[in-house]
Short mmCIF file of N, CA and C in Angstrom, two decimals:
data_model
loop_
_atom_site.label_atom_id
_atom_site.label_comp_id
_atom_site.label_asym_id
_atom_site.label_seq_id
_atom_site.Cartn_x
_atom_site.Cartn_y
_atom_site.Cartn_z
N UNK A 8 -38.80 5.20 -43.28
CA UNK A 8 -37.53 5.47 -42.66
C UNK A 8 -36.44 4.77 -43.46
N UNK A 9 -35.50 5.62 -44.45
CA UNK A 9 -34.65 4.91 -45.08
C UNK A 9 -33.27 4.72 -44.40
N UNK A 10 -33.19 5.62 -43.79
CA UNK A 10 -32.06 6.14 -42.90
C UNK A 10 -31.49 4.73 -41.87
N UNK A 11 -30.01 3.73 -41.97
CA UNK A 11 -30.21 2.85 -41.45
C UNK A 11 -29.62 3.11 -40.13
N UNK A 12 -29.75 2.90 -38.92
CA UNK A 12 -29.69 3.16 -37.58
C UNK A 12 -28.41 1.86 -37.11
N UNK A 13 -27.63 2.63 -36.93
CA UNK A 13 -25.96 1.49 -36.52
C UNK A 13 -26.12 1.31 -34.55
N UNK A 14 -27.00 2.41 -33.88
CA UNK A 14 -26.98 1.95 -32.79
C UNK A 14 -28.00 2.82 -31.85
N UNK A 15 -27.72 2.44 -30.56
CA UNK A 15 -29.04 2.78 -30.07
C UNK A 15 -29.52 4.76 -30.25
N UNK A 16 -27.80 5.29 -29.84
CA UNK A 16 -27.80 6.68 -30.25
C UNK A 16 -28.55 7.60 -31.01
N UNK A 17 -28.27 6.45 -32.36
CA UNK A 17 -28.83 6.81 -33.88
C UNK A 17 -30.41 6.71 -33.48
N UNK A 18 -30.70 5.46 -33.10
CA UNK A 18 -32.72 5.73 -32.69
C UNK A 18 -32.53 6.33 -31.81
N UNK A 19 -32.42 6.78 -30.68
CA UNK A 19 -32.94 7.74 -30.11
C UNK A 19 -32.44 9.38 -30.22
N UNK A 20 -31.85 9.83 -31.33
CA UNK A 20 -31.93 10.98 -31.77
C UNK A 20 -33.15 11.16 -33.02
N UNK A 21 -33.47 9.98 -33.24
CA UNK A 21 -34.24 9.87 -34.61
C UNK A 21 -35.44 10.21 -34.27
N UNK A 22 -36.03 9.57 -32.21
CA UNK A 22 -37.22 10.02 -31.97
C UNK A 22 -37.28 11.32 -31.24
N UNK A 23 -35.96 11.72 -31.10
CA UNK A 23 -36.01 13.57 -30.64
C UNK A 23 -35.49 13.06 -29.48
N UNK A 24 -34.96 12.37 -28.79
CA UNK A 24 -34.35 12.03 -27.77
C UNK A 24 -33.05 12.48 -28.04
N UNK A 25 -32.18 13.22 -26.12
CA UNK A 25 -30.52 12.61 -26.10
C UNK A 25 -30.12 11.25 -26.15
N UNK A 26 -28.80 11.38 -26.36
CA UNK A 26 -28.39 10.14 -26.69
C UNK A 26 -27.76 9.54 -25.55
N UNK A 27 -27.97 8.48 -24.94
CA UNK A 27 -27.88 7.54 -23.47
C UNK A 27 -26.46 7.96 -23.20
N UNK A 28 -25.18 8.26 -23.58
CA UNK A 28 -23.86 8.67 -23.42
C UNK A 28 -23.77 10.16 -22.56
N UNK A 29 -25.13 11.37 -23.22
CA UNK A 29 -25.02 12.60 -22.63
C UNK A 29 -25.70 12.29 -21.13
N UNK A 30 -26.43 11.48 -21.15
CA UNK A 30 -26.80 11.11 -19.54
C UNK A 30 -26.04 10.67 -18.52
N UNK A 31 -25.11 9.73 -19.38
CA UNK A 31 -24.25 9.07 -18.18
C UNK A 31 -23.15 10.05 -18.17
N UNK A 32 -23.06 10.91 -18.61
CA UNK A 32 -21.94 12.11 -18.57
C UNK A 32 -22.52 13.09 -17.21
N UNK A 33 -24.31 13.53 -17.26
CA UNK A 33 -24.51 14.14 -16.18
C UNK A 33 -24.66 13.88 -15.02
N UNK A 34 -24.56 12.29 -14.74
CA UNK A 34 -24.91 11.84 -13.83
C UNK A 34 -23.28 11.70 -13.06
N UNK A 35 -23.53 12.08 -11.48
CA UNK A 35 -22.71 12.22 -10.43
C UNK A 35 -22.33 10.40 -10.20
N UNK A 36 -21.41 10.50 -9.93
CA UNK A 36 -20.48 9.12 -9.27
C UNK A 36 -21.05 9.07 -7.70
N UNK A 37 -21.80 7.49 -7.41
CA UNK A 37 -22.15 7.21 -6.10
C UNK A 37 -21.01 8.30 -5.05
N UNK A 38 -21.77 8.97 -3.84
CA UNK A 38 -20.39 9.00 -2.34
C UNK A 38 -20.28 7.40 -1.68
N UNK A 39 -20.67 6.61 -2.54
CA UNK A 39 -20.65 4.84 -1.69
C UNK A 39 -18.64 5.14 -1.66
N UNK A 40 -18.38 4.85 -0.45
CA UNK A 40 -17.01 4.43 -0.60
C UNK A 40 -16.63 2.89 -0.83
N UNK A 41 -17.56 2.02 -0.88
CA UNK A 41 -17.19 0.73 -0.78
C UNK A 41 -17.57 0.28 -2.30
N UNK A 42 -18.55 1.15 -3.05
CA UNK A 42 -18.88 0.89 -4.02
C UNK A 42 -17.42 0.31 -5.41
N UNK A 43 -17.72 -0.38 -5.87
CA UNK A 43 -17.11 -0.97 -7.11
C UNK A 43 -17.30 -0.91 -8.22
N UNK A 44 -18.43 -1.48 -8.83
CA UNK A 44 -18.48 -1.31 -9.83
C UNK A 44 -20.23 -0.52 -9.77
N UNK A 45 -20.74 0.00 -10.96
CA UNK A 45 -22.00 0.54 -11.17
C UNK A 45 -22.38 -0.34 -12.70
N UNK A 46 -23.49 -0.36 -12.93
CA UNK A 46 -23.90 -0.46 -14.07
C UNK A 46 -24.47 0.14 -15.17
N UNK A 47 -24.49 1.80 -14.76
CA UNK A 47 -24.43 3.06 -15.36
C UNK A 47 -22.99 3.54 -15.72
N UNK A 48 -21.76 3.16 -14.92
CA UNK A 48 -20.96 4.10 -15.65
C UNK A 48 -19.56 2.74 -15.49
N UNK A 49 -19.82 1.59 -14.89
CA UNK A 49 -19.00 0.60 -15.03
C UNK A 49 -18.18 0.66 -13.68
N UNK A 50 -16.65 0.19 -13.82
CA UNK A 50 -15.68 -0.35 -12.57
C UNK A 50 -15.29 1.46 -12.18
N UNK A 51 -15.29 1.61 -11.02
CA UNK A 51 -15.29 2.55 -10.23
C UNK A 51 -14.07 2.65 -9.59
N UNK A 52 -12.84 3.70 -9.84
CA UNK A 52 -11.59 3.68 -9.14
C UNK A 52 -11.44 4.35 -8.29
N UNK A 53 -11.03 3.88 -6.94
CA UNK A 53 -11.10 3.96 -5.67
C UNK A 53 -9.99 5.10 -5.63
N UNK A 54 -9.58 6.44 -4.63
CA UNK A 54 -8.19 7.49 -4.44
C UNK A 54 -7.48 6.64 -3.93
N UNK A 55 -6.40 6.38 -3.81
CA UNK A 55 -5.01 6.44 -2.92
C UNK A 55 -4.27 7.00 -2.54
N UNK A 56 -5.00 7.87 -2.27
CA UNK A 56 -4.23 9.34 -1.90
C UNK A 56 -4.05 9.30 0.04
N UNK A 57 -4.29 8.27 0.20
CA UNK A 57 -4.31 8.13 2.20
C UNK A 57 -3.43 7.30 2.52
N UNK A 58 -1.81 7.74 2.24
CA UNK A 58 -0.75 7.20 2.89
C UNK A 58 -0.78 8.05 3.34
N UNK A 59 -0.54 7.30 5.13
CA UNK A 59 -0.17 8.15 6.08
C UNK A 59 0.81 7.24 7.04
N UNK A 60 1.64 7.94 7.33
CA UNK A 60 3.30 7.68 7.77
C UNK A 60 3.19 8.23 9.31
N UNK A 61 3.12 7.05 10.16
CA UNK A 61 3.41 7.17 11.64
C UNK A 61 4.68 7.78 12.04
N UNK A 62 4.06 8.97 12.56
CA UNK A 62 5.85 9.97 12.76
C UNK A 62 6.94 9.04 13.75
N UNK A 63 7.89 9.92 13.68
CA UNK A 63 8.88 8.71 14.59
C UNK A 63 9.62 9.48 15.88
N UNK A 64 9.58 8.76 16.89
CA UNK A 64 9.93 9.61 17.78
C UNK A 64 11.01 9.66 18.12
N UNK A 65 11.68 9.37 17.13
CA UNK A 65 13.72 9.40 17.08
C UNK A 65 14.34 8.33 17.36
N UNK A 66 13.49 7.25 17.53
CA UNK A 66 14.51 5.78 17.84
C UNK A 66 14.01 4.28 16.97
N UNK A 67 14.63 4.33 16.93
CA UNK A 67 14.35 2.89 15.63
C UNK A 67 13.41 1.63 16.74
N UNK A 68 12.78 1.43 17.19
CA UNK A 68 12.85 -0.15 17.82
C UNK A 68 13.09 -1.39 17.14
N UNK A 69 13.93 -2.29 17.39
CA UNK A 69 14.49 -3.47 17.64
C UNK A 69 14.37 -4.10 18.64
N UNK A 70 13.43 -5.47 17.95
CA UNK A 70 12.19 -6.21 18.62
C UNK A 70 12.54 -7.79 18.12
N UNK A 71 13.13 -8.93 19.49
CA UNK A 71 13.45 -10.11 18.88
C UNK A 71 11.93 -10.96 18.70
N UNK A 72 11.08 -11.80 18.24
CA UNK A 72 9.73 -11.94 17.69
C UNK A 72 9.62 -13.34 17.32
N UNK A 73 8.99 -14.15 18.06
CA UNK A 73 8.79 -15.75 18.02
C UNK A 73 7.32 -15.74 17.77
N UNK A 74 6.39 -15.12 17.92
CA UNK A 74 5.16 -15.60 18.39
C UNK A 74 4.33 -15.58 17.07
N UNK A 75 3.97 -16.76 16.93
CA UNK A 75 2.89 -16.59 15.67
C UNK A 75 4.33 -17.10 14.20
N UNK A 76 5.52 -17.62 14.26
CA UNK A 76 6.49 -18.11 13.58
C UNK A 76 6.42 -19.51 13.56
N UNK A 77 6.11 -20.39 14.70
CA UNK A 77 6.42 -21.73 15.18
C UNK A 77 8.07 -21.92 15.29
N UNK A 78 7.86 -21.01 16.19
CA UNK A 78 9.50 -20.61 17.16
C UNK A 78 10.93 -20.43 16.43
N UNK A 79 10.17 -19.95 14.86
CA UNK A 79 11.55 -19.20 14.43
C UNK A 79 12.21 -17.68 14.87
N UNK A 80 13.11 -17.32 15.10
CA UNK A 80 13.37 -15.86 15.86
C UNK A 80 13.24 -14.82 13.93
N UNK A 81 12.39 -13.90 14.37
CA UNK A 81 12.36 -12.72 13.69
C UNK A 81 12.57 -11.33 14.16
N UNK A 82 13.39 -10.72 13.77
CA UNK A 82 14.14 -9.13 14.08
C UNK A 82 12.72 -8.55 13.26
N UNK A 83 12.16 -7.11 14.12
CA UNK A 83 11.13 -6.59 13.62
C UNK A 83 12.22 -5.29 14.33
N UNK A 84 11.55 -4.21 13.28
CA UNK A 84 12.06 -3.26 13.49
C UNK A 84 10.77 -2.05 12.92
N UNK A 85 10.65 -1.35 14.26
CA UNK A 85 9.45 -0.31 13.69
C UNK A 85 9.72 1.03 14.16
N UNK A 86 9.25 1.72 14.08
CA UNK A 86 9.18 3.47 14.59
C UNK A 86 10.22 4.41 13.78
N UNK A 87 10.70 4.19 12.49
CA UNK A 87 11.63 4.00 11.96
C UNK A 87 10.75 5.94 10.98
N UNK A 88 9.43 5.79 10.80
CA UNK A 88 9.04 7.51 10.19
C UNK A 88 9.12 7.45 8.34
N UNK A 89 9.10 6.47 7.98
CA UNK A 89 9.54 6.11 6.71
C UNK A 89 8.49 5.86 5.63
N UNK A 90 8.29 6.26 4.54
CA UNK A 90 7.66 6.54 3.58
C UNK A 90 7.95 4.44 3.01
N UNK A 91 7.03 4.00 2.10
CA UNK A 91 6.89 2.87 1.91
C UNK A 91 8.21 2.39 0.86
N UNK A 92 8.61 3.37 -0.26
CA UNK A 92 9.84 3.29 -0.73
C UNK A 92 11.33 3.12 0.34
N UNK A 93 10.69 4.11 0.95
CA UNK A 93 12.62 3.88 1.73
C UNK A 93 12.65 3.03 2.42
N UNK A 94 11.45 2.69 3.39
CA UNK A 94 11.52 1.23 3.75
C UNK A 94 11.83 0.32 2.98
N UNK A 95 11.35 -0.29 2.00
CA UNK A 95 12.20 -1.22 1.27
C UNK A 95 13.46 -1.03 0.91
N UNK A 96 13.84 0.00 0.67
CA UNK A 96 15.32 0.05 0.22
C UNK A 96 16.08 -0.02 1.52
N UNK A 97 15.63 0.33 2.81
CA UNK A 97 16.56 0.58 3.63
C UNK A 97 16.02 -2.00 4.12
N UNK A 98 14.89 -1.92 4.12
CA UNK A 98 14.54 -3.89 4.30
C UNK A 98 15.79 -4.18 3.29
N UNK A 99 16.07 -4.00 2.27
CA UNK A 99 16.94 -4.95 1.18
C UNK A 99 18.43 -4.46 2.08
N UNK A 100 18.74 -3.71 2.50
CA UNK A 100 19.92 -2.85 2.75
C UNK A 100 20.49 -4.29 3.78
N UNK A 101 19.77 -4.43 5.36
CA UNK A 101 19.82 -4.86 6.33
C UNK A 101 19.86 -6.13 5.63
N UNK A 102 18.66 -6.53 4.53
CA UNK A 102 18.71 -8.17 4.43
C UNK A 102 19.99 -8.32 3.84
N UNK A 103 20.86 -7.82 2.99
CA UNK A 103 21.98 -8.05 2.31
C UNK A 103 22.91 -7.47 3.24
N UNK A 104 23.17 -7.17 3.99
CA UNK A 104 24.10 -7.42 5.57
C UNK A 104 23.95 -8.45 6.13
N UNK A 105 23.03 -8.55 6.58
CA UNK A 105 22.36 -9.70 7.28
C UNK A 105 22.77 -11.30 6.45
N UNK A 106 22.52 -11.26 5.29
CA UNK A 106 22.52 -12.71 5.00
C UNK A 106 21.21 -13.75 4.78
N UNK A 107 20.57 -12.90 5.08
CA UNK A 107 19.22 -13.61 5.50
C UNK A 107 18.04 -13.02 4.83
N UNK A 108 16.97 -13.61 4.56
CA UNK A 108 15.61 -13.02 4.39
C UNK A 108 14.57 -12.15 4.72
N UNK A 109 13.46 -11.31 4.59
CA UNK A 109 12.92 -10.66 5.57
C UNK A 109 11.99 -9.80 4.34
N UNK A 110 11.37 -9.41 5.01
CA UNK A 110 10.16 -8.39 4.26
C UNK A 110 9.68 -7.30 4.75
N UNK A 111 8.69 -6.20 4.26
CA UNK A 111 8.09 -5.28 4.86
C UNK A 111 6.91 -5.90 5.05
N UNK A 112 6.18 -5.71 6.50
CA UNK A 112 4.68 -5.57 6.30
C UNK A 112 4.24 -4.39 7.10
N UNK A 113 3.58 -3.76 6.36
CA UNK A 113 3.00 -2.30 6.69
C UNK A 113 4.01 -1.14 7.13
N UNK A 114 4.44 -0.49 7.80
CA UNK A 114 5.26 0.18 8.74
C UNK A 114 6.69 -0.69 9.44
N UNK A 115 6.41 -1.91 9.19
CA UNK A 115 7.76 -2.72 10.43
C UNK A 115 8.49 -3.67 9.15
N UNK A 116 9.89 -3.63 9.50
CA UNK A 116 10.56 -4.40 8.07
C UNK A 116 10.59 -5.49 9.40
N UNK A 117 10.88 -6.39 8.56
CA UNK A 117 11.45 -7.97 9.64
C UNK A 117 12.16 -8.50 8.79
N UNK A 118 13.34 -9.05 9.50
CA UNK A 118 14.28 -9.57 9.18
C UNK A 118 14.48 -10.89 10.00
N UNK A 119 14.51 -11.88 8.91
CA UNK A 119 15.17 -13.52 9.80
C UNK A 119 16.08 -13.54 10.31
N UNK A 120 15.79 -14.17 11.69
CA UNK A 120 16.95 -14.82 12.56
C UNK A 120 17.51 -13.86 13.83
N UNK A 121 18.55 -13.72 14.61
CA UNK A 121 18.71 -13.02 15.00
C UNK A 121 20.27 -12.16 15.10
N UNK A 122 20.13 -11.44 13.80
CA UNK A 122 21.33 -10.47 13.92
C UNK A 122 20.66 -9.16 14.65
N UNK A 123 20.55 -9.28 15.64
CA UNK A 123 20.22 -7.82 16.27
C UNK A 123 21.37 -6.45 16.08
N UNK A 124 22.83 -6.79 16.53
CA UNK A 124 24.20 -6.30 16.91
C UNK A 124 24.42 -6.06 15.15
N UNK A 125 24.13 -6.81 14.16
CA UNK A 125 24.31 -6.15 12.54
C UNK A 125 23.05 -4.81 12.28
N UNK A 126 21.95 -5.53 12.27
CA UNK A 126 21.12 -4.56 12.02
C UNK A 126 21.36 -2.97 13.03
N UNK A 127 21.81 -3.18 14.13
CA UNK A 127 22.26 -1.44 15.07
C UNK A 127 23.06 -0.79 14.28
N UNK A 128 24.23 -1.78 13.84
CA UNK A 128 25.01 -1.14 12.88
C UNK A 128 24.69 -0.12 12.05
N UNK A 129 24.24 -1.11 11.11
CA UNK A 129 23.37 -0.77 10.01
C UNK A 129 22.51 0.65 10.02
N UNK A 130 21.37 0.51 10.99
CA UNK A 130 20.66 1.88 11.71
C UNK A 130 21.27 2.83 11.94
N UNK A 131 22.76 2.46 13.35
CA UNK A 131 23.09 3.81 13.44
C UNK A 131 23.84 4.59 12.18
N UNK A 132 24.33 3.80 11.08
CA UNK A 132 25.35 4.45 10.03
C UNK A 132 24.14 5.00 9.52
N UNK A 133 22.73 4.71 8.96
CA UNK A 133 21.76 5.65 8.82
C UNK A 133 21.57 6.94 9.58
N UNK A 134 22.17 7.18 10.34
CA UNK A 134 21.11 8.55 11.16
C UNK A 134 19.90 7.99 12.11
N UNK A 135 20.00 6.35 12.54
CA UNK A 135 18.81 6.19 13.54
C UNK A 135 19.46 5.93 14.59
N UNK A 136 18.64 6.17 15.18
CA UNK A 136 19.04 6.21 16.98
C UNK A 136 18.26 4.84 17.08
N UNK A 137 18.98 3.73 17.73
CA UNK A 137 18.69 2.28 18.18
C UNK A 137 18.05 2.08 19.74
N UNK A 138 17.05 1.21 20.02
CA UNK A 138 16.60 0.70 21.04
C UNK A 138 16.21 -0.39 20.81
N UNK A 139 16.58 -1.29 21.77
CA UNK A 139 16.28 -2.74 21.69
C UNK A 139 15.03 -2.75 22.84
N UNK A 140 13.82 -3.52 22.27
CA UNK A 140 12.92 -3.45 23.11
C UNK A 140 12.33 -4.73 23.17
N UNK A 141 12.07 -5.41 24.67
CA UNK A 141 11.53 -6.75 24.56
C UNK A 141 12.60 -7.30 25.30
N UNK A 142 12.57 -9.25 25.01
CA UNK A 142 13.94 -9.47 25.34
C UNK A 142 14.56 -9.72 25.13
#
């Protein structure tokens, strides 16, 4: 055998074999949804194709929120129908009225402190219909 062999490919076409690449080409991707990585075909990328956007039933809620803060007041605001972009843009909108800090988590923006009477503002010049809910 003069022929010098650079990798495994090269020997196993040499003994009449496919080459380990056309296998992992026929072989199907686990249905594991939790699965990660394999050691046949490596790190495994998960769809994100399952945003799903809680419809809104036409009124913003505005919600004053102590619990789980250590009794700082937080403005939560949810039912709002909003895709994860416009929520943030509309969270930065209120926080730069506001004066104050605040974030998205999941579906509900929150905003520090309690400007309730800014943030309505704010909503109704959007097109939302306001309800204050809680106390």
């Amino acid at each position: 055998m003069k022929n010098k062999l650079s990798s495994l490919s090269d020997l196993a076409g040499a003994f009449g074999r496919e080459s380990a690449t056309a296998e992992h080409s026929a072989k199907q991707q686990p249905a594991d949804s939790s699965l990660v990585y394999s050691t046949d075909s490596g790190r495994i990328k998960q769809d994100n194709n399952t945003q799903t956007i809680t419809a809104s039933d036409g009124f913003a809620k505005v919600r004053r929120e102590t619990k789980g803060r250590k009794g700082k007041g937080v403005i939560t605001i949810s039912g709002l129908g909003l895709d994860a972009k416009a929520l943030k843009e509309l969270a930065t909108k209120l926080k730069k009225t506001c004066g104050t800090g605040g974030s998205v988590v999941g579906e509900v923006i929150e905003v520090q402190g309690d400007k309730r009477e800014q943030i309505k503002q704010v909503l109704e010049s959007n097109g939302f219909k306001v309800k204050f809910v809680g106390g």
